[in-house]
Short mmCIF file of C-alpha atoms in Angstrom, two decimals:
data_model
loop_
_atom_site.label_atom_id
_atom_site.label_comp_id
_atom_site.label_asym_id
_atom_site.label_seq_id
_atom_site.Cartn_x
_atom_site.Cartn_y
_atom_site.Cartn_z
CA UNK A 13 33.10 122.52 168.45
CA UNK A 14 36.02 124.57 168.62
CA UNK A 15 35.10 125.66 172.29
CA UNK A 16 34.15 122.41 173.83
CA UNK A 17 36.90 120.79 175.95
CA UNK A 18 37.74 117.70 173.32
CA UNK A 19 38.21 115.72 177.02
CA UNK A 20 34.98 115.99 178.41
CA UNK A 21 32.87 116.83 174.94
CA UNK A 22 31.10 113.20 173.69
CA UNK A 23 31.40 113.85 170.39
CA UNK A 24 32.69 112.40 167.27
CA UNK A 25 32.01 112.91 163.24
CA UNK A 26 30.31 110.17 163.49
CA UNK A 27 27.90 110.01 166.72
CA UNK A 28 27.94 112.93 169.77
CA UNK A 29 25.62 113.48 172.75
CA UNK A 30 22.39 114.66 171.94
CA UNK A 31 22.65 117.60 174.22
CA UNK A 32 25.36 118.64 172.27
CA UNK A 33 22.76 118.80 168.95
CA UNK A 34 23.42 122.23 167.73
CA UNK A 35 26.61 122.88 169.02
CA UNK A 36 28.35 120.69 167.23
CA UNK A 37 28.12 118.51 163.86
CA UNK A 38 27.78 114.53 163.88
CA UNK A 39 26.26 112.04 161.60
CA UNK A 40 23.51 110.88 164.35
CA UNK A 41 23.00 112.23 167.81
CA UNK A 42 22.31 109.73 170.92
CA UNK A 43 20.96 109.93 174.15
CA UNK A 44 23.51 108.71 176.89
CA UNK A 45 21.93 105.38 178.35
CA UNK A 46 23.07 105.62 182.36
CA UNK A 47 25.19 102.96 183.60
CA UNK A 48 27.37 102.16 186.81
CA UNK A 49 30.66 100.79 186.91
CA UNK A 50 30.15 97.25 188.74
CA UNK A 51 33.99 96.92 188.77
CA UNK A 52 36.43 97.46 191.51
CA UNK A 53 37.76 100.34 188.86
CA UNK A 54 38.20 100.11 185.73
CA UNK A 55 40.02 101.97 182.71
CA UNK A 56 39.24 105.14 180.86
CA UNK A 57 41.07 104.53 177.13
CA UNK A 58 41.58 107.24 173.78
CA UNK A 59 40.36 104.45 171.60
CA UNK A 60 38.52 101.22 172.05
CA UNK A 61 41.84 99.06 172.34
CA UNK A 62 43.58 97.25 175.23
CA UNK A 63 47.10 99.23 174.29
CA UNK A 64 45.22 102.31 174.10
CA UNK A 65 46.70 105.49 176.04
CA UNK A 66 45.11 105.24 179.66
CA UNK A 67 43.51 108.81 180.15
CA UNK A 68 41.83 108.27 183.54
CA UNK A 69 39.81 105.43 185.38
CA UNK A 70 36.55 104.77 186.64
CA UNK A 71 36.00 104.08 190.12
CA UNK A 72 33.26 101.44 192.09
CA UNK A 73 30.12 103.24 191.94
CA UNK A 74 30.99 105.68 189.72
CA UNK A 75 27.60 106.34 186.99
CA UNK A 76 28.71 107.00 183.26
CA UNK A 77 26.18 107.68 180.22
CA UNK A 78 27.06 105.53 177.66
CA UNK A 79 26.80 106.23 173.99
CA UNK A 80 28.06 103.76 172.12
CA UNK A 81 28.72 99.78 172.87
CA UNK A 82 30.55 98.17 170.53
CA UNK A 83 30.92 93.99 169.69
CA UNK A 84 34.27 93.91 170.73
CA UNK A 85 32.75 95.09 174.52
CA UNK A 86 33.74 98.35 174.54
CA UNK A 87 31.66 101.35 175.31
CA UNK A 88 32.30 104.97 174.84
CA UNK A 89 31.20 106.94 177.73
CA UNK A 90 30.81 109.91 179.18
CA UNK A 91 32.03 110.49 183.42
CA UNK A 92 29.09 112.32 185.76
CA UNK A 93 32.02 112.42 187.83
CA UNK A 94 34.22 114.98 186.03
CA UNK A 95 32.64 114.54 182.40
CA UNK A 96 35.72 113.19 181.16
CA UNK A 97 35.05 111.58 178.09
CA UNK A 98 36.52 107.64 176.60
CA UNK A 99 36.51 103.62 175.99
CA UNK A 100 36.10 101.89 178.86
CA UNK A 101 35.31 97.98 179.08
CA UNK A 102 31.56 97.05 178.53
CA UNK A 103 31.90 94.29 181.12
CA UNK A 104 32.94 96.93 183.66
CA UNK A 105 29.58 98.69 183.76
CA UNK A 106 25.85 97.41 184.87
CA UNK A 107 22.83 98.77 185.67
CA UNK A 108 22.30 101.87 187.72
CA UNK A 109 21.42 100.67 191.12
CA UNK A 110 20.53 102.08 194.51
CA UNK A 111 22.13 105.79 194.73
CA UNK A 112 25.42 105.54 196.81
CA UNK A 113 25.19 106.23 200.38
CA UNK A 114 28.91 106.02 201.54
CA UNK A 115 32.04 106.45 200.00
CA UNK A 116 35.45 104.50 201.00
CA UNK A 117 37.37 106.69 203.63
CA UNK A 118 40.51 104.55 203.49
CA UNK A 119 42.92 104.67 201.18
CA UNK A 120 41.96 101.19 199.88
CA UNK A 121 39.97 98.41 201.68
CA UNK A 122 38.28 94.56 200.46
CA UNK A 123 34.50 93.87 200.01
CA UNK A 124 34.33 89.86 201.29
CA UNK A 125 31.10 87.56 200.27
CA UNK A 126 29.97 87.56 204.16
CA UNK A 127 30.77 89.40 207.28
CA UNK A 128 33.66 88.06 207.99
CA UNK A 129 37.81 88.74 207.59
CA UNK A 130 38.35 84.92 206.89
CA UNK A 131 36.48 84.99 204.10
CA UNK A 132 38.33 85.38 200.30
CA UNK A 133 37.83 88.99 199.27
CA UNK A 134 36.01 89.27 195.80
CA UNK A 135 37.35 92.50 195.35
CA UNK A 136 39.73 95.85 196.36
CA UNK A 137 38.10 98.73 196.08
CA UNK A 138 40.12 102.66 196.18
CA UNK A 139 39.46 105.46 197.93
CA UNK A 140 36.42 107.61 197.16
CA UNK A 141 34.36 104.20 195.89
CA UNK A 142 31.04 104.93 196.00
CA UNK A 143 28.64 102.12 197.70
CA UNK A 144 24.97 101.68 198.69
CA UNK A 145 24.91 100.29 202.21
CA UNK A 146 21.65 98.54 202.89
CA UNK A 147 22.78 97.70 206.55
CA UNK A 148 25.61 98.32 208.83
CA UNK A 149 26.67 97.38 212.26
CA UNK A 150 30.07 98.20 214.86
CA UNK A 151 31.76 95.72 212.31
CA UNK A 152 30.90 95.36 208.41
CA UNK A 153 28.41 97.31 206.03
CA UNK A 154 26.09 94.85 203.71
CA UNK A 155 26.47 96.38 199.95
CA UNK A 156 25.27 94.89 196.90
CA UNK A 157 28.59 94.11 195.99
CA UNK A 158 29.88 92.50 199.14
CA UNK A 159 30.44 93.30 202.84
CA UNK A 160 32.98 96.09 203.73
CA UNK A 161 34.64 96.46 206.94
CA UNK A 162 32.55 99.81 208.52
CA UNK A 163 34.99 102.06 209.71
CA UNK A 164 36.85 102.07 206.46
CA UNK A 165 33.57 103.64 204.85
CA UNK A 166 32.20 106.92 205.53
CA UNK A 167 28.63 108.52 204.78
CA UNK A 168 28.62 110.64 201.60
CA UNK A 169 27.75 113.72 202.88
CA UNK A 170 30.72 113.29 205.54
CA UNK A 171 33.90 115.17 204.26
CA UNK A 172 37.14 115.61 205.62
CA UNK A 173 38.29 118.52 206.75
CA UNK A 174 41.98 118.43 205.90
CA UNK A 175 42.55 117.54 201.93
CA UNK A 176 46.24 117.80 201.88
CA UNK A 177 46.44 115.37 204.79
CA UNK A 178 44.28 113.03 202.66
CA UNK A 179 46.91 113.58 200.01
CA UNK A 180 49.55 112.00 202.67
CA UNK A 181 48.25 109.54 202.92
CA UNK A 182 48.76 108.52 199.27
CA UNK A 183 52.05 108.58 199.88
CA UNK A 184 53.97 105.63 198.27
CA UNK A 185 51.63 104.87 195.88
CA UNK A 186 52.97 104.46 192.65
CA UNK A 187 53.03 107.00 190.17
CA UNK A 188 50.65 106.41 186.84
CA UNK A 189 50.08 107.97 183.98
CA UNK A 190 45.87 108.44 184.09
CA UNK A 191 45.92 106.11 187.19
CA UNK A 192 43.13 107.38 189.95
CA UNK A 193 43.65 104.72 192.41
CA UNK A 194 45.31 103.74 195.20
CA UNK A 195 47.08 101.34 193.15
CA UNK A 196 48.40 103.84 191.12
CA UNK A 197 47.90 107.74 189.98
CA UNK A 198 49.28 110.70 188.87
CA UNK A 199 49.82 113.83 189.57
CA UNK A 200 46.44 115.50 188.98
CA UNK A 201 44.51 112.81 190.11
CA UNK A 202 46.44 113.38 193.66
CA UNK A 203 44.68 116.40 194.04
CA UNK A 204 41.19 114.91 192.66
CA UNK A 205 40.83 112.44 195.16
CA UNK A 206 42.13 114.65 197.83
CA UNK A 207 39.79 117.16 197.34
CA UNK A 208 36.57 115.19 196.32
CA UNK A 209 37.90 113.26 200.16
CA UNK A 210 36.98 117.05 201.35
CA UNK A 211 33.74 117.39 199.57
CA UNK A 212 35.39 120.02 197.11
CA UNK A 213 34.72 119.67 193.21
CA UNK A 214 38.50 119.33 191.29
CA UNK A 215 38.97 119.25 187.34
CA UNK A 216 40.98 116.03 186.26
CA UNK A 217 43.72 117.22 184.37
CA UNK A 218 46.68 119.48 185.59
CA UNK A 219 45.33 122.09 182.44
CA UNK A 220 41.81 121.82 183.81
CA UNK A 221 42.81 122.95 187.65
CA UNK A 222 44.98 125.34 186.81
CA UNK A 223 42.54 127.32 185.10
CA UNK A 224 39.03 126.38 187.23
CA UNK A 225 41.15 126.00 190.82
CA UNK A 226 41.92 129.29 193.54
CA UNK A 227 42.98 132.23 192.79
CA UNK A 228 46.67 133.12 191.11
CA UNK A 229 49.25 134.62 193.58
CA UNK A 230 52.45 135.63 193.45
CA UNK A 231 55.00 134.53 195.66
CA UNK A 232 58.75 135.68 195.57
CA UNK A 233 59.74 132.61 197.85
CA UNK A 234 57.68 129.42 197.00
CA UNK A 235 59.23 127.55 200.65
CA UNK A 236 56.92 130.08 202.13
CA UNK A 237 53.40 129.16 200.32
CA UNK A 238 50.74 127.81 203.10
CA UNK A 239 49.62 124.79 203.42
CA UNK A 240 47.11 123.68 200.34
CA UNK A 241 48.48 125.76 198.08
CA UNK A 242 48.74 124.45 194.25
CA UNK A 243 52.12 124.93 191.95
CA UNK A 244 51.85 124.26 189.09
CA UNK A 245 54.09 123.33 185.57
CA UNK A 246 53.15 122.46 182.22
CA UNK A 247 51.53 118.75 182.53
CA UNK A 248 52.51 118.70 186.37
CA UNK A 249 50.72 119.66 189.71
CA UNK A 250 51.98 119.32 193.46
CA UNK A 251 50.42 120.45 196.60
CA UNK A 252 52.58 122.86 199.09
CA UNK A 253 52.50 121.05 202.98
CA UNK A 254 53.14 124.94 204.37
CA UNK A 255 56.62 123.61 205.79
CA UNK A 256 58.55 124.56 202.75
CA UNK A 257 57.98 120.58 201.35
CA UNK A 258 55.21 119.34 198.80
CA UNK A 259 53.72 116.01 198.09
CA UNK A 260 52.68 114.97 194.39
CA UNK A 261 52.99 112.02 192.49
CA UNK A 262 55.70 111.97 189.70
CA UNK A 263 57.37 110.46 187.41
CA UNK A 264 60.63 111.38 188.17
CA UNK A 265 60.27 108.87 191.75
CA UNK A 266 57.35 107.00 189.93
CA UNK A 267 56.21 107.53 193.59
CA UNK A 268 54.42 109.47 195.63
CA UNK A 269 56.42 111.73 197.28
CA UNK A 270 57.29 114.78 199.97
CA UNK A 271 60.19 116.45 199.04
CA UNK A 272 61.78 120.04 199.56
CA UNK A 273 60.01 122.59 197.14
CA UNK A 274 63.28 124.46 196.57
CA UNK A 275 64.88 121.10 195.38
CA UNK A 276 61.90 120.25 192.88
CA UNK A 277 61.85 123.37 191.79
CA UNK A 278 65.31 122.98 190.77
CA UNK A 279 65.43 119.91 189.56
CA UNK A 280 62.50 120.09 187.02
CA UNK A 281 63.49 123.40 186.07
CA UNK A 282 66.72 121.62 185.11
CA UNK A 283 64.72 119.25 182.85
CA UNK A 284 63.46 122.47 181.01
CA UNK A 285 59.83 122.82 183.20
CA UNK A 286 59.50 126.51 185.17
CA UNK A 287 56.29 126.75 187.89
CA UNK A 288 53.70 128.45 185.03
CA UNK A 289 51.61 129.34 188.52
CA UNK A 290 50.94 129.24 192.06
CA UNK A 291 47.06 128.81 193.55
CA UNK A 292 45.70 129.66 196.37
CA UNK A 293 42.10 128.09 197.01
#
């Protein structure tokens, strides 16, 4: 087990993924029962508790395969998304529905209980959502969950073609440890959403893209790197604008930011953190 990823490997002493039989010991091996997450989003925990470290969310639409449910309504899934691995709320999930057609383009928008604004939104959903439209017209999309204003959702196979401007438009959205919302989100997640926005596959963790992500260059000047690419510290990820600024999410504003790369570089080298790499994709 030694060289599975312990984030994205479902398996414990006592139960693991059944496609893991072989590769790694466990006291009973399961296959993953496919679920969706019904929720607006909903929480990825290290352990089946409410005060549990928050390690990444789910999003609307997303599909998990679920291993374990527990009678305290917790079950321990695995992500198609990323594969990421955790406790999320039982009550958050249903049954796998109609595959997703669109995704939300926005960076958040409300699902209402009829086709109209005037109505009282049942729910907020983030960008990157993933919905099954059965019909849409110039003004709302008809989803199982609701009815989304149209021109905030965009077909799945439509990507944009700028990811760092996607990443703008994060901007002032609160920083969160494992948040992957517009409500909230850190660093990493930043670049996940901007790049699955773009159709491009990202790792969730800072660890995970700095290995799988571009190709390692050396810069002497980093106010000089282009536009896209990736520097990166231990534990902390921004995204060079190719004017000599960046944009991440930190915990230093507990914001989304753009800021001067020479200054950040500075100033987190102060707090004992030196750029480990630079990427270019």
């Amino acid at each position: 087990m030694s060289d599975l990823h312990p984030r994205l490997t479902a398996a414990r002493p006592d139960i693991a993924d059944e496609r893991l039989r072989g590769l790694v010991e466990a006291d009973r091996f399961v296959v993953g029962a496919p679920k969706q997450v019904v929720a607006a989003s909903a929480p990825l925990r290290r352990d089946p508790r409410h005060d549990a470290p928050l390690d990444t969310e789910l999003l609307h639409g997303e599909t998990v395969q679920v291993f374990e449910d527990t009678a305290e309504g917790w079950a321990w899934v695995k992500l198609d998304t990323d594969g990421y691995v955790g406790w999320c709320p039982s009550e958050a999930l249903g049954a796998t529905g109609p595959a997703p057609t669109h995704r939300v383009r926005t960076l958040r928008t409300f699902v209402y209980p009829g086709p109209s604004i005037k109505q009282p939104p049942v729910m907020l959903l983030s960008m990157n959502a993933r919905i099954a439209v059965s019909t849409m017209d110039e003004h709302f999309a008809r989803t199982d969950s609701g009815f989304i204003y149209a021109r905030h959702l965009t077909a799945l196979d439509e990507t944009d073609p700028d990811w760092v401007g996607v990443a703008e438009t994060f901007l002032g959205t609160p920083y969160l440890w494992g948040g992957r919302t517009s409500i909230g989100l850190d660093c990493s997640a930043l670049v996940q959403m901007a790049m699955a926005a773009a159709g491009l596959a990202c790792p969730r963790d800072t660890d995970m893209q700095e290995a799988a992500l571009g190709t390692a260059i050396s810069v002497e000047d980093l106010t000089t790197l282009e536009r896209g690419d990736l520097l990166f510290w231990k534990g902390h990820v921004a995204i060079a604008r190719g004017d000599g600024t960046m944009v991440h999410a930190n915990g230093h504003h507990m914001d989304t930011v753009v800021e001067p790369i020479a200054g950040a570089v500075h100033r987190i080298a102060g707090a004992g953190l030196e750029v480990t790499s630079v990427k270019r994709l």
